Amino acid sequence: MKVLITGASSGIGRATALLLARKGHQVLMVSRRKQRLQEIAESSATVVGELLFDELDVSDVSSITAFVSRQGEWLKDVDLLVNNAGLALGADPLEQNSTADISRVLETNVIGLLALTRAVIPFMKARKSGHIVSLGSVAGSTPYKGGTVYCASKAAVHMITDCLRMDLGGTGIRVSTVSPGRVAETEFSEVRFAGDAEKARKPYEGYRTMSASDVAESIAWIVLQPAHINIQELVILPTDQPSATTLEPLQ
Ligand code: NDP
Ligand code: 8X3
């Protein structure tokens, strides 16, 4: 398969890129930090597929346009788009969120996802096949305090996926959402709390979380189903997180 993964410089995107490359696929990793992508590609000696990389800021329409024109030939055979790039900024009530932060979250998690997906669809339609997998979250179906913007952005991902599957009916293109609960040891919390290591660690203390590789395995399972099977949504929680807002460490 030819696989395009956004936000592949870290966490779930990186783990998914490495896993699919290890399974023999050609993966084009994109994100804003090109140097980081290059390091991942160069340090992955055990890969049997191929790890390519390019710079892409999904929140910037001109970056998407330039990417599509640079990679037009490669995109002609794209089999899988993993819309993984995303972030939360802070965990404060809405009135304490800056306009810049609100815009950045929505421009990355929602508008960027829509814009890149829209750009990739014609290539998949031309071949009557393809798969678009987007990272939702349990935060997209269960609200939590301080999550107004992030939860709304992930709720949008769920609805985008469900409508898109209908738009693309009859084209052979599959559309899925992966909705994880808490995944530790990515940069998600560090980004959310602006580099405050103490605050970033706290949400994951005292119970068993998931790892980026756990989620990557789920993504791989979805995309390696036969072409006539479309997993609509896969919700994946740590055993110690029985619901989006409940943590129950093993007694
Ligand atoms: P990370 O912070 O580790 O990874 C986020 C990735 O997104 C980075 O590679 C970053 O790369 C990229 N990114 C951010 N902004 C942009 C942009 N404008 N354009 C392109 N790439 C961008 O977080 P996770 O791996 O944890 O999160 C990945 C996805 O999974 C997100 O959508 C998140 O919402 C979702 N998720 C995470 C959960 C968790 O508990 N961690 C749970 C449920 C869902 P760069 O900075 O190089 O651009
Ligand atoms: C990320 C999960 O609960 O940390 O989507 O917001 S949570």
Coordinates of C-alpha atoms and ligand atoms in Angstrom, one line a residue:
M1 CA 0.0 0.0 0.0
K2 CA 0.9 3.7 -0.4
V3 CA 0.1 5.4 2.8
L4 CA -0.1 9.1 3.7
I5 CA 0.0 9.9 7.4
T6 CA -0.3 13.4 8.8
G7 CA 1.3 14.3 12.1
A8 CA 3.9 11.4 11.7
S9 CA 6.7 13.2 13.5
S10 CA 5.4 12.0 16.9
G11 CA 3.1 9.8 19.0
I12 CA 0.4 7.8 17.2
G13 CA 1.3 9.1 13.7
R14 CA 4.9 8.0 14.1
A15 CA 4.0 4.6 15.6
T16 CA 1.5 4.0 12.7
A17 CA 4.1 5.0 10.1
L18 CA 6.7 2.6 11.6
L19 CA 4.3 -0.2 12.0
L20 CA 2.9 0.0 8.4
A21 CA 6.4 0.4 7.0
R22 CA 7.5 -2.7 9.0
K23 CA 4.6 -4.6 7.4
G24 CA 6.1 -3.7 4.0
H25 CA 4.1 -0.6 3.0
Q26 CA 5.4 2.6 1.5
V27 CA 4.6 5.4 3.9
L28 CA 4.8 9.1 3.2
M29 CA 5.1 10.8 6.6
V30 CA 4.1 14.5 6.8
S31 CA 4.0 17.2 9.5
R32 CA 5.5 20.6 10.1
R33 CA 8.8 19.4 11.6
K34 CA 10.5 18.0 8.5
Q35 CA 13.9 17.5 10.3
R36 CA 12.1 15.2 12.8
L37 CA 10.6 13.2 10.0
Q38 CA 13.9 12.8 8.4
E39 CA 15.4 11.5 11.6
I40 CA 12.6 8.9 11.9
A41 CA 13.2 7.8 8.3
E42 CA 16.9 7.6 8.8
S43 CA 16.9 5.8 12.1
S44 CA 14.5 3.1 11.1
A45 CA 16.9 0.4 9.9
T46 CA 14.5 -2.5 10.4
V47 CA 11.9 -1.2 8.1
V48 CA 11.1 -3.6 5.2
G49 CA 8.8 -1.1 3.4
E50 CA 9.7 2.5 2.8
L51 CA 9.5 5.7 4.8
L52 CA 9.3 8.9 2.8
F53 CA 8.7 12.3 4.3
D54 CA 7.6 15.8 3.3
E55 CA 6.7 19.0 5.1
L56 CA 3.0 19.8 5.5
D57 CA 1.1 22.1 7.8
V58 CA -2.5 21.0 7.5
S59 CA -3.8 24.2 9.0
D60 CA -2.3 26.2 6.1
V61 CA -4.2 26.0 2.8
S62 CA -1.2 27.2 0.8
S63 CA 0.9 24.4 2.4
I64 CA -1.7 21.8 1.3
T65 CA -1.8 23.3 -2.2
A66 CA 2.0 23.2 -2.5
F67 CA 2.2 19.7 -1.1
V68 CA -0.4 18.3 -3.5
S69 CA 1.4 19.9 -6.5
R70 CA 4.8 18.5 -5.3
Q71 CA 3.5 15.0 -4.6
G72 CA 0.9 14.8 -7.5
E73 CA 2.6 11.8 -9.1
W74 CA 2.9 9.9 -5.7
L75 CA -0.7 10.7 -4.8
K76 CA -2.0 9.1 -8.1
D77 CA -1.5 5.7 -6.3
V78 CA -2.3 6.7 -2.7
D79 CA -4.2 3.8 -1.0
L80 CA -4.6 5.2 2.5
L81 CA -4.8 8.6 4.2
V82 CA -4.5 8.7 7.9
N83 CA -5.7 12.0 9.2
N84 CA -3.8 11.9 12.5
A85 CA -2.4 15.5 13.0
G86 CA -4.2 17.1 15.9
L87 CA -3.9 18.9 19.2
A88 CA -5.6 20.3 22.2
L89 CA -4.5 23.6 23.8
G90 CA -5.2 24.0 27.5
A91 CA -8.0 22.5 29.6
D92 CA -9.6 25.7 30.7
P93 CA -13.2 27.0 30.5
L94 CA -14.0 28.6 27.2
E95 CA -13.8 32.2 28.4
Q96 CA -10.2 31.6 29.2
N97 CA -9.3 30.3 25.8
S98 CA -7.6 32.8 23.5
T99 CA -9.0 33.3 20.0
A100 CA -5.7 32.3 18.6
D101 CA -5.8 28.9 20.4
I102 CA -9.4 28.2 19.5
S103 CA -8.5 29.0 15.8
R104 CA -5.4 26.8 15.9
V105 CA -7.3 23.8 17.3
L106 CA -10.1 24.1 14.8
E107 CA -7.9 24.9 11.8
T108 CA -5.8 21.8 12.5
N109 CA -8.3 19.2 13.8
V110 CA -11.2 20.2 11.6
I111 CA -10.5 22.6 8.7
G112 CA -7.1 21.1 7.9
L113 CA -8.5 17.6 8.0
L114 CA -11.3 18.6 5.6
A115 CA -9.0 20.5 3.3
L116 CA -6.4 17.7 2.9
T117 CA -9.1 15.0 2.6
R118 CA -10.8 17.0 -0.1
A119 CA -7.5 17.3 -2.0
V120 CA -6.8 13.5 -1.7
I121 CA -10.3 12.2 -2.7
P122 CA -10.0 12.8 -6.5
F123 CA -6.9 10.6 -6.6
M124 CA -8.7 7.8 -4.8
K125 CA -11.9 8.2 -6.9
A126 CA -9.9 7.9 -10.1
R127 CA -8.8 4.4 -9.0
K128 CA -12.1 3.4 -7.4
S129 CA -10.4 2.5 -4.2
G130 CA -8.8 4.0 -1.1
H131 CA -9.3 4.4 2.6
I132 CA -9.5 7.5 4.8
V133 CA -8.9 6.9 8.5
S134 CA -9.2 9.8 10.9
L135 CA -8.3 10.1 14.5
G136 CA -11.3 11.0 16.5
S137 CA -11.3 10.5 20.3
V138 CA -13.6 9.4 23.1
A139 CA -13.6 13.2 23.8
G140 CA -15.6 13.5 20.6
S141 CA -18.6 11.6 22.1
T142 CA -18.3 12.4 25.8
P143 CA -17.9 15.9 27.1
Y144 CA -15.5 16.9 29.9
K145 CA -14.8 20.1 31.8
G146 CA -12.3 22.3 30.0
G147 CA -12.8 20.4 26.7
T148 CA -15.2 22.7 24.9
V149 CA -13.0 23.4 21.9
Y150 CA -11.1 20.1 21.7
C151 CA -14.2 17.9 22.3
A152 CA -16.1 19.9 19.7
S153 CA -13.3 19.4 17.2
K154 CA -13.3 15.6 17.7
A155 CA -17.1 15.5 17.6
A156 CA -16.7 17.2 14.2
V157 CA -14.3 14.5 13.1
H158 CA -16.9 11.8 13.9
M159 CA -19.6 13.6 11.9
I160 CA -17.2 14.4 9.0
T161 CA -16.4 10.7 8.8
D162 CA -20.0 9.5 8.9
C163 CA -21.1 12.1 6.2
L164 CA -18.1 11.5 4.0
R165 CA -18.8 7.7 4.0
M166 CA -22.2 8.6 2.5
D167 CA -20.7 11.1 0.0
L168 CA -18.3 8.5 -1.1
G169 CA -20.8 5.6 -1.4
G170 CA -20.3 3.7 -4.6
T171 CA -16.8 4.9 -5.1
G172 CA -15.0 2.0 -3.4
I173 CA -13.4 4.4 -0.9
R174 CA -13.6 3.3 2.7
V175 CA -13.9 5.9 5.6
S176 CA -13.3 5.1 9.2
T177 CA -12.7 6.8 12.6
V178 CA -10.4 5.6 15.3
S179 CA -11.4 6.9 18.7
P180 CA -8.9 6.3 21.5
G181 CA -9.1 7.0 25.2
R182 CA -6.0 8.1 27.0
V183 CA -2.7 7.5 25.2
A184 CA 0.4 8.3 27.2
E185 CA 3.9 9.0 26.1
T186 CA 3.0 11.0 23.0
E187 CA 3.5 14.8 22.9
F188 CA -0.2 15.4 23.1
S189 CA -0.2 16.5 26.8
E190 CA 3.0 18.4 26.5
V191 CA 1.5 20.4 23.7
R192 CA -1.8 20.8 25.5
F193 CA 0.0 22.2 28.6
A194 CA 2.5 24.3 26.7
G195 CA 5.6 22.3 27.8
D196 CA 4.7 22.2 31.5
A197 CA 6.0 18.6 32.2
E198 CA 4.3 18.3 35.6
K199 CA 0.9 19.2 34.3
A200 CA 1.5 17.1 31.2
R201 CA 2.2 13.9 33.3
K202 CA -0.7 14.3 35.7
P203 CA -3.6 13.0 33.5
Y204 CA -1.7 9.6 33.1
E205 CA -0.6 8.9 36.6
G206 CA -1.8 6.0 38.7
Y207 CA -3.4 3.7 36.2
R208 CA -2.6 1.8 33.0
T209 CA -2.9 3.9 29.8
M210 CA -2.4 2.9 26.2
S211 CA 0.7 3.5 24.1
A212 CA 0.9 5.0 20.6
S213 CA 1.8 1.5 19.4
D214 CA -1.5 0.1 20.8
V215 CA -3.4 2.6 18.7
A216 CA -1.2 1.9 15.7
E217 CA -2.1 -1.8 15.9
S218 CA -5.8 -0.9 15.8
I219 CA -5.3 1.3 12.8
A220 CA -3.4 -1.4 11.0
W221 CA -6.1 -3.9 11.8
I222 CA -8.8 -1.6 10.3
V223 CA -6.9 -0.9 7.1
L224 CA -5.8 -4.5 6.5
Q225 CA -9.4 -5.7 6.4
P226 CA -10.5 -7.0 3.0
A227 CA -11.7 -4.2 0.5
H228 CA -15.3 -5.2 1.0
I229 CA -15.2 -4.5 4.8
N230 CA -15.3 -0.9 6.2
I231 CA -14.9 -0.6 10.0
Q232 CA -17.0 2.5 10.7
E233 CA -15.5 3.4 14.0
L234 CA -13.2 1.7 16.5
V235 CA -13.3 2.9 20.0
I236 CA -10.3 1.8 22.0
L237 CA -10.0 2.5 25.8
P238 CA -7.4 1.5 28.4
T239 CA -8.9 -1.2 30.6
D240 CA -8.4 1.2 33.6
Q241 CA -10.4 3.9 31.8
P242 CA -14.0 2.4 31.7
S243 CA -15.4 5.6 30.1
A244 CA -14.0 8.8 28.7
T245 CA -14.2 10.5 32.1
T246 CA -13.7 7.6 34.5
L247 CA -10.4 6.2 35.7
E248 CA -10.4 3.0 37.7
P249 CA -6.9 1.6 38.5
L250 CA -6.7 -2.2 39.0
Q251 CA -7.5 -2.9 42.7
Ligands
NDP1 P1 1.4 14.2 19.4 O1 1.4 15.5 19.9 O2 2.4 13.2 19.8 O3 1.3 14.2 17.8 C1 0.6 15.1 17.1 C2 1.2 15.2 15.7 O4 0.4 16.2 14.9 C3 2.6 15.7 15.6 O5 3.3 14.8 14.7 C4 2.6 17.1 15.0 O6 3.7 17.3 14.2 C5 1.3 17.0 14.2 N1 0.7 18.3 13.9 C6 0.2 19.2 14.8 N2 -0.2 20.3 14.1 C7 0.0 20.0 12.8 C8 -0.2 20.8 11.6 N3 -0.8 22.0 11.7 N4 0.1 20.2 10.4 C9 0.6 19.0 10.4 N5 0.9 18.2 11.5 C10 0.6 18.8 12.7 O7 -0.1 13.6 19.8 P2 -0.8 12.2 19.6 O8 0.0 11.2 18.8 O9 -1.2 11.8 21.0 O10 -2.1 12.5 18.8 C11 -2.3 12.2 17.5 C12 -3.8 12.3 17.2 O11 -4.5 11.4 18.1 C13 -4.4 13.7 17.5 O12 -5.4 13.9 16.5 C14 -5.1 13.5 18.8 O13 -6.2 14.4 19.0 C15 -5.6 12.1 18.8 N6 -5.8 11.5 20.1 C16 -4.8 11.4 21.0 C17 -5.1 10.9 22.2 C18 -4.1 10.9 23.4 O14 -4.5 10.6 24.5 N7 -2.8 11.1 23.1 C19 -6.4 10.2 22.5 C20 -7.3 10.3 21.4 C21 -7.0 10.9 20.2 P3 4.5 18.6 13.9 O15 4.6 19.3 15.2 O16 5.8 18.1 13.4 O17 3.7 19.3 12.9
8X3_2 C1 -7.5 12.8 23.9 C2 -8.1 12.1 25.0 O1 -9.2 12.5 27.2 O2 -7.0 13.3 27.0 O3 -8.3 12.8 22.8 O4 -8.8 14.4 25.9 S1 -8.3 13.2 26.3

